[in-house]
Amino acid sequence: MTPRRQRMLAVGLAVTGLAIATALSLTAFRENMMFYIELDQVAAGNVPEKRTYRVGGMVQNGTIERASGSMDVEFTITDYQNSLGVRYNGVLPDLFREGQGVIAHGRLGEDGVFQADKILAKHDENYMPPEVADSLKRSGHFPERTTP
């Protein structure tokens, strides 16, 4: 094999390897991407069917129901225009409570209840997840903040 053919073979293999690595990286990125879906989109049925996503809102007062003897909990989140039932099995964050902003990761079940595999709660009284804050601002129900 001539030196020219050896160089061409090396360049061809390098380009092929780079193309394969790029394709694998993009596939992994697409599979691990987490979308945020607003509650009005969920109510309209505009949700991805075969992938997990995030929804957020305020935990509606009086809706937290815990199953005795298990870690199952059901509650409703709202943006004050739309509501969505959430079912979760696991340990809830310490700051989870009624009237607080939360983000739930999971997917919508066939029964119309969001099956969460992770719940994130705000970490202090002045913080709200940005996605939830944007949804509440658009709906005109953003809570007023008090400064200490």
CSV table of N, CA and C in Angstrom, one decimal:
chain,number,residue,atom,x,y,z
A,1,MET,N,0.9,-1.2,0.0
A,1,MET,CA,0.0,0.0,0.0
A,1,MET,C,0.9,1.2,0.0
A,2,THR,N,0.6,2.2,-0.8
A,2,THR,CA,1.4,3.4,-0.9
A,2,THR,C,1.1,4.3,0.2
A,3,PRO,N,2.0,5.2,0.5
A,3,PRO,CA,1.8,6.1,1.6
A,3,PRO,C,0.6,7.0,1.5
A,4,ARG,N,0.3,7.3,0.2
A,4,ARG,CA,-0.9,8.2,0.0
A,4,ARG,C,-2.2,7.4,0.4
A,5,ARG,N,-2.3,6.1,0.0
A,5,ARG,CA,-3.4,5.3,0.4
A,5,ARG,C,-3.5,5.1,1.9
A,6,GLN,N,-2.4,5.0,2.5
A,6,GLN,CA,-2.4,4.8,4.0
A,6,GLN,C,-2.9,6.1,4.7
A,7,ARG,N,-2.5,7.2,4.2
A,7,ARG,CA,-3.0,8.5,4.7
A,7,ARG,C,-4.5,8.6,4.5
A,8,MET,N,-5.0,8.3,3.3
A,8,MET,CA,-6.4,8.4,3.0
A,8,MET,C,-7.2,7.4,3.8
A,9,LEU,N,-6.7,6.2,4.1
A,9,LEU,CA,-7.3,5.2,4.9
A,9,LEU,C,-7.4,5.8,6.4
A,10,ALA,N,-6.3,6.4,6.9
A,10,ALA,CA,-6.3,6.9,8.2
A,10,ALA,C,-7.3,8.1,8.3
A,11,VAL,N,-7.4,8.9,7.4
A,11,VAL,CA,-8.3,10.1,7.4
A,11,VAL,C,-9.8,9.5,7.3
A,12,GLY,N,-10.0,8.5,6.5
A,12,GLY,CA,-11.3,8.0,6.4
A,12,GLY,C,-11.8,7.3,7.7
A,13,LEU,N,-10.9,6.6,8.3
A,13,LEU,CA,-11.2,6.0,9.6
A,13,LEU,C,-11.5,7.0,10.7
A,14,ALA,N,-10.7,8.1,10.7
A,14,ALA,CA,-10.9,9.1,11.7
A,14,ALA,C,-12.2,9.8,11.5
A,15,VAL,N,-12.6,10.1,10.2
A,15,VAL,CA,-13.9,10.8,9.9
A,15,VAL,C,-15.0,9.8,10.3
A,16,THR,N,-14.9,8.6,10.0
A,16,THR,CA,-15.9,7.6,10.4
A,16,THR,C,-16.1,7.5,11.9
A,17,GLY,N,-14.9,7.4,12.6
A,17,GLY,CA,-15.0,7.4,14.1
A,17,GLY,C,-15.6,8.6,14.7
A,18,LEU,N,-15.3,9.8,14.1
A,18,LEU,CA,-15.9,11.0,14.6
A,18,LEU,C,-17.4,11.1,14.3
A,19,ALA,N,-17.8,10.6,13.2
A,19,ALA,CA,-19.2,10.6,12.9
A,19,ALA,C,-20.0,9.7,13.8
A,20,ILE,N,-19.4,8.5,14.1
A,20,ILE,CA,-20.1,7.6,15.0
A,20,ILE,C,-20.1,8.2,16.4
A,21,ALA,N,-19.0,8.8,16.9
A,21,ALA,CA,-19.0,9.4,18.2
A,21,ALA,C,-20.1,10.5,18.3
A,22,THR,N,-20.2,11.3,17.3
A,22,THR,CA,-21.2,12.4,17.3
A,22,THR,C,-22.6,11.9,17.3
A,23,ALA,N,-22.9,10.8,16.5
A,23,ALA,CA,-24.2,10.2,16.5
A,23,ALA,C,-24.6,9.6,17.9
A,24,LEU,N,-23.6,8.9,18.5
A,24,LEU,CA,-23.9,8.4,19.8
A,24,LEU,C,-24.1,9.5,20.9
A,25,SER,N,-23.3,10.5,20.8
A,25,SER,CA,-23.5,11.6,21.8
A,25,SER,C,-24.9,12.3,21.6
A,26,LEU,N,-25.3,12.6,20.4
A,26,LEU,CA,-26.6,13.2,20.1
A,26,LEU,C,-27.7,12.3,20.5
A,27,THR,N,-27.6,11.0,20.3
A,27,THR,CA,-28.6,10.1,20.7
A,27,THR,C,-28.8,10.1,22.3
A,28,ALA,N,-27.6,10.0,23.0
A,28,ALA,CA,-27.7,10.0,24.4
A,28,ALA,C,-28.2,11.3,25.0
A,29,PHE,N,-27.9,12.4,24.3
A,29,PHE,CA,-28.4,13.7,24.8
A,29,PHE,C,-29.9,13.8,24.6
A,30,ARG,N,-30.4,13.4,23.5
A,30,ARG,CA,-31.8,13.4,23.2
A,30,ARG,C,-32.6,12.5,24.2
A,31,GLU,N,-32.1,11.4,24.5
A,31,GLU,CA,-32.8,10.5,25.4
A,31,GLU,C,-32.8,11.0,26.8
A,32,ASN,N,-31.8,11.8,27.2
A,32,ASN,CA,-31.7,12.3,28.6
A,32,ASN,C,-32.2,13.7,28.8
A,33,MET,N,-32.7,14.3,27.7
A,33,MET,CA,-33.2,15.7,27.8
A,33,MET,C,-34.5,15.6,28.6
A,34,MET,N,-34.7,16.6,29.5
A,34,MET,CA,-35.9,16.6,30.3
A,34,MET,C,-36.7,17.9,30.0
A,35,PHE,N,-37.8,17.7,29.4
A,35,PHE,CA,-38.7,18.9,29.0
A,35,PHE,C,-39.5,19.4,30.2
A,36,TYR,N,-39.8,20.7,30.2
A,36,TYR,CA,-40.7,21.2,31.2
A,36,TYR,C,-42.0,21.5,30.4
A,37,ILE,N,-43.1,21.0,30.9
A,37,ILE,CA,-44.4,21.1,30.3
A,37,ILE,C,-45.3,21.9,31.3
A,38,GLU,N,-45.9,22.9,30.8
A,38,GLU,CA,-46.8,23.7,31.7
A,38,GLU,C,-48.1,23.0,31.8
A,39,LEU,N,-48.8,23.4,32.9
A,39,LEU,CA,-50.1,22.7,33.2
A,39,LEU,C,-51.1,22.9,32.1
A,40,ASP,N,-51.1,24.1,31.5
A,40,ASP,CA,-52.1,24.3,30.4
A,40,ASP,C,-51.9,23.4,29.2
A,41,GLN,N,-50.6,23.1,29.0
A,41,GLN,CA,-50.3,22.1,27.9
A,41,GLN,C,-50.7,20.7,28.3
A,42,VAL,N,-50.5,20.3,29.5
A,42,VAL,CA,-51.0,19.0,30.0
A,42,VAL,C,-52.5,18.9,29.9
A,43,ALA,N,-53.2,20.0,30.3
A,43,ALA,CA,-54.7,19.9,30.2
A,43,ALA,C,-55.1,19.8,28.7
A,44,ALA,N,-54.3,20.4,27.8
A,44,ALA,CA,-54.7,20.3,26.4
A,44,ALA,C,-54.3,19.0,25.7
A,45,GLY,N,-53.5,18.2,26.5
A,45,GLY,CA,-53.0,16.9,25.9
A,45,GLY,C,-51.7,17.0,25.1
A,46,ASN,N,-51.1,18.1,25.2
A,46,ASN,CA,-49.8,18.3,24.5
A,46,ASN,C,-48.6,17.9,25.3
A,47,VAL,N,-48.5,16.6,25.5
A,47,VAL,CA,-47.4,16.0,26.3
A,47,VAL,C,-46.7,14.9,25.5
A,48,PRO,N,-45.4,14.8,25.7
A,48,PRO,CA,-44.7,13.6,25.0
A,48,PRO,C,-45.2,12.3,25.6
A,49,GLU,N,-45.4,11.3,24.8
A,49,GLU,CA,-46.0,10.1,25.3
A,49,GLU,C,-45.0,9.1,25.8
A,50,LYS,N,-43.8,9.0,25.2
A,50,LYS,CA,-42.9,8.0,25.5
A,50,LYS,C,-41.6,8.5,26.2
A,51,ARG,N,-41.7,9.7,26.8
A,51,ARG,CA,-40.5,10.2,27.5
A,51,ARG,C,-41.0,10.9,28.8
A,52,THR,N,-40.1,11.0,29.7
A,52,THR,CA,-40.4,11.7,31.0
A,52,THR,C,-40.3,13.2,30.8
A,53,TYR,N,-40.9,14.0,31.6
A,53,TYR,CA,-40.9,15.4,31.5
A,53,TYR,C,-41.2,16.0,32.9
A,54,ARG,N,-41.1,17.3,33.0
A,54,ARG,CA,-41.3,17.9,34.3
A,54,ARG,C,-42.5,18.8,34.2
A,55,VAL,N,-43.3,18.8,35.3
A,55,VAL,CA,-44.4,19.7,35.5
A,55,VAL,C,-44.2,20.4,36.8
A,56,GLY,N,-44.7,21.6,36.9
A,56,GLY,CA,-44.6,22.3,38.2
A,56,GLY,C,-45.8,23.2,38.5
A,57,GLY,N,-45.9,23.5,39.7
A,57,GLY,CA,-47.0,24.3,40.2
A,57,GLY,C,-47.0,24.4,41.7
A,58,MET,N,-48.0,25.0,42.2
A,58,MET,CA,-48.2,25.1,43.7
A,58,MET,C,-49.0,23.9,44.2
A,59,VAL,N,-48.6,23.4,45.3
A,59,VAL,CA,-49.3,22.3,45.9
A,59,VAL,C,-50.6,22.9,46.5
A,60,GLN,N,-51.7,22.4,45.9
A,60,GLN,CA,-53.0,22.9,46.3
A,60,GLN,C,-53.4,22.5,47.7
A,61,ASN,N,-53.9,23.5,48.5
A,61,ASN,CA,-54.3,23.3,49.9
A,61,ASN,C,-55.3,22.2,50.0
A,62,GLY,N,-55.1,21.3,51.0
A,62,GLY,CA,-56.1,20.3,51.3
A,62,GLY,C,-56.1,19.1,50.4
A,63,THR,N,-55.1,19.0,49.5
A,63,THR,CA,-55.1,17.9,48.5
A,63,THR,C,-54.1,16.8,48.8
A,64,ILE,N,-53.2,16.9,49.8
A,64,ILE,CA,-52.2,15.9,50.1
A,64,ILE,C,-52.9,14.7,50.8
A,65,GLU,N,-52.8,13.6,50.2
A,65,GLU,CA,-53.3,12.3,50.8
A,65,GLU,C,-52.2,11.3,50.9
A,66,ARG,N,-51.9,10.8,52.1
A,66,ARG,CA,-50.9,9.8,52.3
A,66,ARG,C,-51.5,8.5,52.6
A,67,ALA,N,-51.1,7.4,52.0
A,67,ALA,CA,-51.6,6.1,52.3
A,67,ALA,C,-50.9,5.6,53.6
A,68,SER,N,-51.7,5.1,54.5
A,68,SER,CA,-51.1,4.7,55.8
A,68,SER,C,-50.3,3.4,55.6
A,69,GLY,N,-49.2,3.4,56.2
A,69,GLY,CA,-48.3,2.2,56.1
A,69,GLY,C,-47.5,2.1,54.9
A,70,SER,N,-47.5,3.1,54.0
A,70,SER,CA,-46.7,3.1,52.8
A,70,SER,C,-46.1,4.5,52.5
A,71,MET,N,-45.3,4.6,51.5
A,71,MET,CA,-44.7,5.8,51.2
A,71,MET,C,-45.5,6.5,50.0
A,72,ASP,N,-46.7,6.0,49.7
A,72,ASP,CA,-47.5,6.5,48.6
A,72,ASP,C,-48.1,7.9,49.0
A,73,VAL,N,-48.1,8.8,48.2
A,73,VAL,CA,-48.7,10.1,48.4
A,73,VAL,C,-49.3,10.6,47.2
A,74,GLU,N,-50.5,11.2,47.3
A,74,GLU,CA,-51.1,11.9,46.1
A,74,GLU,C,-51.5,13.3,46.5
A,75,PHE,N,-51.3,14.2,45.6
A,75,PHE,CA,-51.6,15.6,45.8
A,75,PHE,C,-51.9,16.3,44.5
A,76,THR,N,-52.3,17.5,44.5
A,76,THR,CA,-52.7,18.2,43.3
A,76,THR,C,-51.8,19.4,43.2
A,77,ILE,N,-51.3,19.7,42.0
A,77,ILE,CA,-50.5,20.9,41.8
A,77,ILE,C,-51.4,21.8,40.9
A,78,THR,N,-51.2,23.1,41.0
A,78,THR,CA,-52.0,24.0,40.3
A,78,THR,C,-51.2,25.3,39.9
A,79,ASP,N,-51.6,25.9,38.8
A,79,ASP,CA,-51.1,27.2,38.4
A,79,ASP,C,-52.2,28.2,38.6
A,80,TYR,N,-53.3,27.8,39.3
A,80,TYR,CA,-54.4,28.6,39.6
A,80,TYR,C,-55.4,28.8,38.4
A,81,GLN,N,-55.1,28.1,37.3
A,81,GLN,CA,-56.0,28.0,36.2
A,81,GLN,C,-56.3,26.6,35.8
A,82,ASN,N,-55.2,25.8,35.9
A,82,ASN,CA,-55.3,24.3,35.7
A,82,ASN,C,-54.7,23.6,36.8
A,83,SER,N,-55.2,22.4,37.0
A,83,SER,CA,-54.8,21.5,38.1
A,83,SER,C,-54.4,20.1,37.6
A,84,LEU,N,-53.5,19.5,38.3
A,84,LEU,CA,-53.1,18.1,37.8
A,84,LEU,C,-52.8,17.3,39.1
A,85,GLY,N,-53.4,16.1,39.1
A,85,GLY,CA,-53.2,15.2,40.2
A,85,GLY,C,-51.8,14.6,40.0
A,86,VAL,N,-51.1,14.4,41.1
A,86,VAL,CA,-49.7,13.8,41.1
A,86,VAL,C,-49.7,12.6,42.1
A,87,ARG,N,-49.1,11.5,41.6
A,87,ARG,CA,-49.0,10.3,42.5
A,87,ARG,C,-47.5,10.1,42.6
A,88,TYR,N,-47.0,9.9,43.8
A,88,TYR,CA,-45.6,9.7,44.1
A,88,TYR,C,-45.4,8.6,45.1
A,89,ASN,N,-44.4,7.8,44.9
A,89,ASN,CA,-44.0,6.8,45.9
A,89,ASN,C,-42.5,7.0,46.3
A,90,GLY,N,-42.3,7.5,47.5
A,90,GLY,CA,-40.9,7.8,47.9
A,90,GLY,C,-40.9,8.8,49.0
A,91,VAL,N,-39.7,9.2,49.4
A,91,VAL,CA,-39.5,10.2,50.4
A,91,VAL,C,-39.7,11.6,49.8
A,92,LEU,N,-40.6,12.3,50.4
A,92,LEU,CA,-40.7,13.7,49.9
A,92,LEU,C,-39.7,14.6,50.5
A,93,PRO,N,-39.3,15.7,49.8
A,93,PRO,CA,-38.4,16.7,50.4
A,93,PRO,C,-38.9,17.2,51.7
A,94,ASP,N,-38.0,17.6,52.6
A,94,ASP,CA,-38.4,18.2,53.9
A,94,ASP,C,-39.3,19.4,53.7
A,95,LEU,N,-39.0,20.2,52.7
A,95,LEU,CA,-39.8,21.5,52.5
A,95,LEU,C,-41.1,21.3,51.7
A,96,PHE,N,-41.4,20.1,51.4
A,96,PHE,CA,-42.7,19.9,50.7
A,96,PHE,C,-43.9,20.1,51.6
A,97,ARG,N,-44.8,21.0,51.2
A,97,ARG,CA,-46.0,21.2,52.0
A,97,ARG,C,-47.0,22.0,51.1
A,98,GLU,N,-48.2,22.1,51.6
A,98,GLU,CA,-49.3,22.8,50.8
A,98,GLU,C,-48.9,24.2,50.6
A,99,GLY,N,-49.3,24.8,49.5
A,99,GLY,CA,-49.1,26.2,49.2
A,99,GLY,C,-47.7,26.5,48.7
A,100,GLN,N,-46.8,25.5,48.5
A,100,GLN,CA,-45.5,25.7,48.1
A,100,GLN,C,-45.3,25.2,46.7
A,101,GLY,N,-44.3,25.8,46.0
A,101,GLY,CA,-44.0,25.4,44.6
A,101,GLY,C,-43.2,24.1,44.6
A,102,VAL,N,-43.5,23.3,43.6
A,102,VAL,CA,-42.8,22.0,43.4
A,102,VAL,C,-42.6,21.8,41.9
A,103,ILE,N,-41.7,20.9,41.6
A,103,ILE,CA,-41.5,20.4,40.3
A,103,ILE,C,-41.5,18.9,40.4
A,104,ALA,N,-42.3,18.2,39.6
A,104,ALA,CA,-42.4,16.8,39.6
A,104,ALA,C,-41.8,16.2,38.3
A,105,HIS,N,-41.0,15.2,38.3
A,105,HIS,CA,-40.4,14.6,37.2
A,105,HIS,C,-41.2,13.2,37.0
A,106,GLY,N,-41.6,12.9,35.8
A,106,GLY,CA,-42.3,11.7,35.5
A,106,GLY,C,-43.0,11.7,34.2
A,107,ARG,N,-44.1,11.0,34.2
A,107,ARG,CA,-45.0,11.0,33.0
A,107,ARG,C,-46.4,10.9,33.4
A,108,LEU,N,-47.3,11.2,32.4
A,108,LEU,CA,-48.7,11.2,32.7
A,108,LEU,C,-49.2,9.7,32.5
A,109,GLY,N,-49.9,9.3,33.5
A,109,GLY,CA,-50.5,7.9,33.5
A,109,GLY,C,-51.7,7.8,32.6
A,110,GLU,N,-52.2,6.6,32.3
A,110,GLU,CA,-53.4,6.4,31.5
A,110,GLU,C,-54.6,6.9,32.2
A,111,ASP,N,-54.6,7.0,33.5
A,111,ASP,CA,-55.7,7.5,34.3
A,111,ASP,C,-55.7,9.0,34.4
A,112,GLY,N,-54.8,9.7,33.8
A,112,GLY,CA,-54.8,11.2,33.8
A,112,GLY,C,-54.0,11.7,35.0
A,113,VAL,N,-53.5,10.9,35.9
A,113,VAL,CA,-52.7,11.3,37.0
A,113,VAL,C,-51.2,11.2,36.7
A,114,PHE,N,-50.5,12.3,37.0
A,114,PHE,CA,-49.0,12.3,36.8
A,114,PHE,C,-48.3,11.4,37.7
A,115,GLN,N,-47.6,10.4,37.1
A,115,GLN,CA,-46.8,9.5,37.9
A,115,GLN,C,-45.4,10.0,38.1
A,116,ALA,N,-45.1,10.6,39.2
A,116,ALA,CA,-43.8,11.2,39.5
A,116,ALA,C,-42.8,10.2,40.0
A,117,ASP,N,-41.6,10.3,39.5
A,117,ASP,CA,-40.5,9.5,40.1
A,117,ASP,C,-39.5,10.3,40.9
A,118,LYS,N,-39.7,11.6,40.8
A,118,LYS,CA,-38.9,12.5,41.6
A,118,LYS,C,-39.7,13.8,41.9
A,119,ILE,N,-39.6,14.3,43.1
A,119,ILE,CA,-40.3,15.6,43.5
A,119,ILE,C,-39.2,16.5,44.0
A,120,LEU,N,-39.2,17.7,43.5
A,120,LEU,CA,-38.3,18.8,43.9
A,120,LEU,C,-39.1,19.9,44.6
A,121,ALA,N,-38.7,20.4,45.7
A,121,ALA,CA,-39.4,21.4,46.4
A,121,ALA,C,-38.5,22.7,46.5
A,122,LYS,N,-39.1,23.8,46.7
A,122,LYS,CA,-38.2,25.0,46.8
A,122,LYS,C,-37.4,24.9,48.1
A,123,HIS,N,-36.3,25.6,48.1
A,123,HIS,CA,-35.4,25.5,49.2
A,123,HIS,C,-35.5,26.6,50.3
A,124,ASP,N,-36.2,27.6,50.1
A,124,ASP,CA,-36.4,28.6,51.1
A,124,ASP,C,-37.7,29.4,50.8
A,125,GLU,N,-38.1,30.3,51.7
A,125,GLU,CA,-39.4,31.0,51.5
A,125,GLU,C,-39.4,32.0,50.4
A,126,ASN,N,-38.2,32.4,49.9
A,126,ASN,CA,-38.2,33.4,48.8
A,126,ASN,C,-37.9,32.8,47.4
A,127,TYR,N,-37.6,31.5,47.4
A,127,TYR,CA,-37.3,30.9,46.1
A,127,TYR,C,-38.5,30.1,45.5
A,128,MET,N,-38.6,30.2,44.2
A,128,MET,CA,-39.6,29.4,43.5
A,128,MET,C,-38.9,28.9,42.2
A,129,PRO,N,-39.2,27.7,41.8
A,129,PRO,CA,-38.5,27.2,40.6
A,129,PRO,C,-38.9,28.1,39.5
A,130,PRO,N,-37.9,28.5,38.6
A,130,PRO,CA,-38.1,29.5,37.6
A,130,PRO,C,-39.3,29.1,36.7
A,131,GLU,N,-39.4,27.8,36.3
A,131,GLU,CA,-40.5,27.4,35.4
A,131,GLU,C,-41.9,27.7,36.1
A,132,VAL,N,-42.0,27.4,37.4
A,132,VAL,CA,-43.3,27.6,38.1
A,132,VAL,C,-43.5,29.1,38.2
A,133,ALA,N,-42.5,29.9,38.5
A,133,ALA,CA,-42.7,31.3,38.6
A,133,ALA,C,-43.2,31.9,37.3
A,134,ASP,N,-42.6,31.5,36.2
A,134,ASP,CA,-43.0,32.0,34.8
A,134,ASP,C,-44.5,31.6,34.5
A,135,SER,N,-44.9,30.3,34.9
A,135,SER,CA,-46.3,29.9,34.7
A,135,SER,C,-47.2,30.7,35.5
A,136,LEU,N,-46.9,31.0,36.7
A,136,LEU,CA,-47.8,31.8,37.6
A,136,LEU,C,-47.8,33.2,37.2
A,137,LYS,N,-46.8,33.8,36.7
A,137,LYS,CA,-46.8,35.2,36.2
A,137,LYS,C,-47.7,35.3,35.0
A,138,ARG,N,-47.6,34.3,34.1
A,138,ARG,CA,-48.5,34.4,32.9
A,138,ARG,C,-49.9,34.2,33.2
A,139,SER,N,-50.2,33.4,34.3
A,139,SER,CA,-51.6,33.3,34.7
A,139,SER,C,-52.1,34.4,35.6
A,140,GLY,N,-51.2,35.3,36.0
A,140,GLY,CA,-51.6,36.4,36.8
A,140,GLY,C,-51.8,36.1,38.3
A,141,HIS,N,-51.2,35.0,38.7
A,141,HIS,CA,-51.4,34.6,40.1
A,141,HIS,C,-50.0,34.4,40.8
A,142,PHE,N,-49.0,35.2,40.4
A,142,PHE,CA,-47.7,35.1,41.1
A,142,PHE,C,-47.8,35.7,42.5
A,143,PRO,N,-47.4,34.9,43.5
A,143,PRO,CA,-47.6,35.4,44.9
A,143,PRO,C,-46.6,36.6,45.1
A,144,GLU,N,-47.1,37.6,45.9
A,144,GLU,CA,-46.3,38.7,46.3
A,144,GLU,C,-45.3,38.3,47.3
A,145,ARG,N,-44.1,38.8,47.2
A,145,ARG,CA,-43.0,38.4,48.1
A,145,ARG,C,-42.9,39.5,49.2
A,146,THR,N,-42.6,39.1,50.4
A,146,THR,CA,-42.4,40.0,51.5
A,146,THR,C,-40.9,39.9,51.8
A,147,THR,N,-40.3,41.0,52.0
A,147,THR,CA,-38.8,41.0,52.3
A,147,THR,C,-38.7,41.2,53.8
A,148,PRO,N,-37.7,40.5,54.4
A,148,PRO,CA,-37.6,40.6,55.9
A,148,PRO,C,-37.0,41.9,56.3
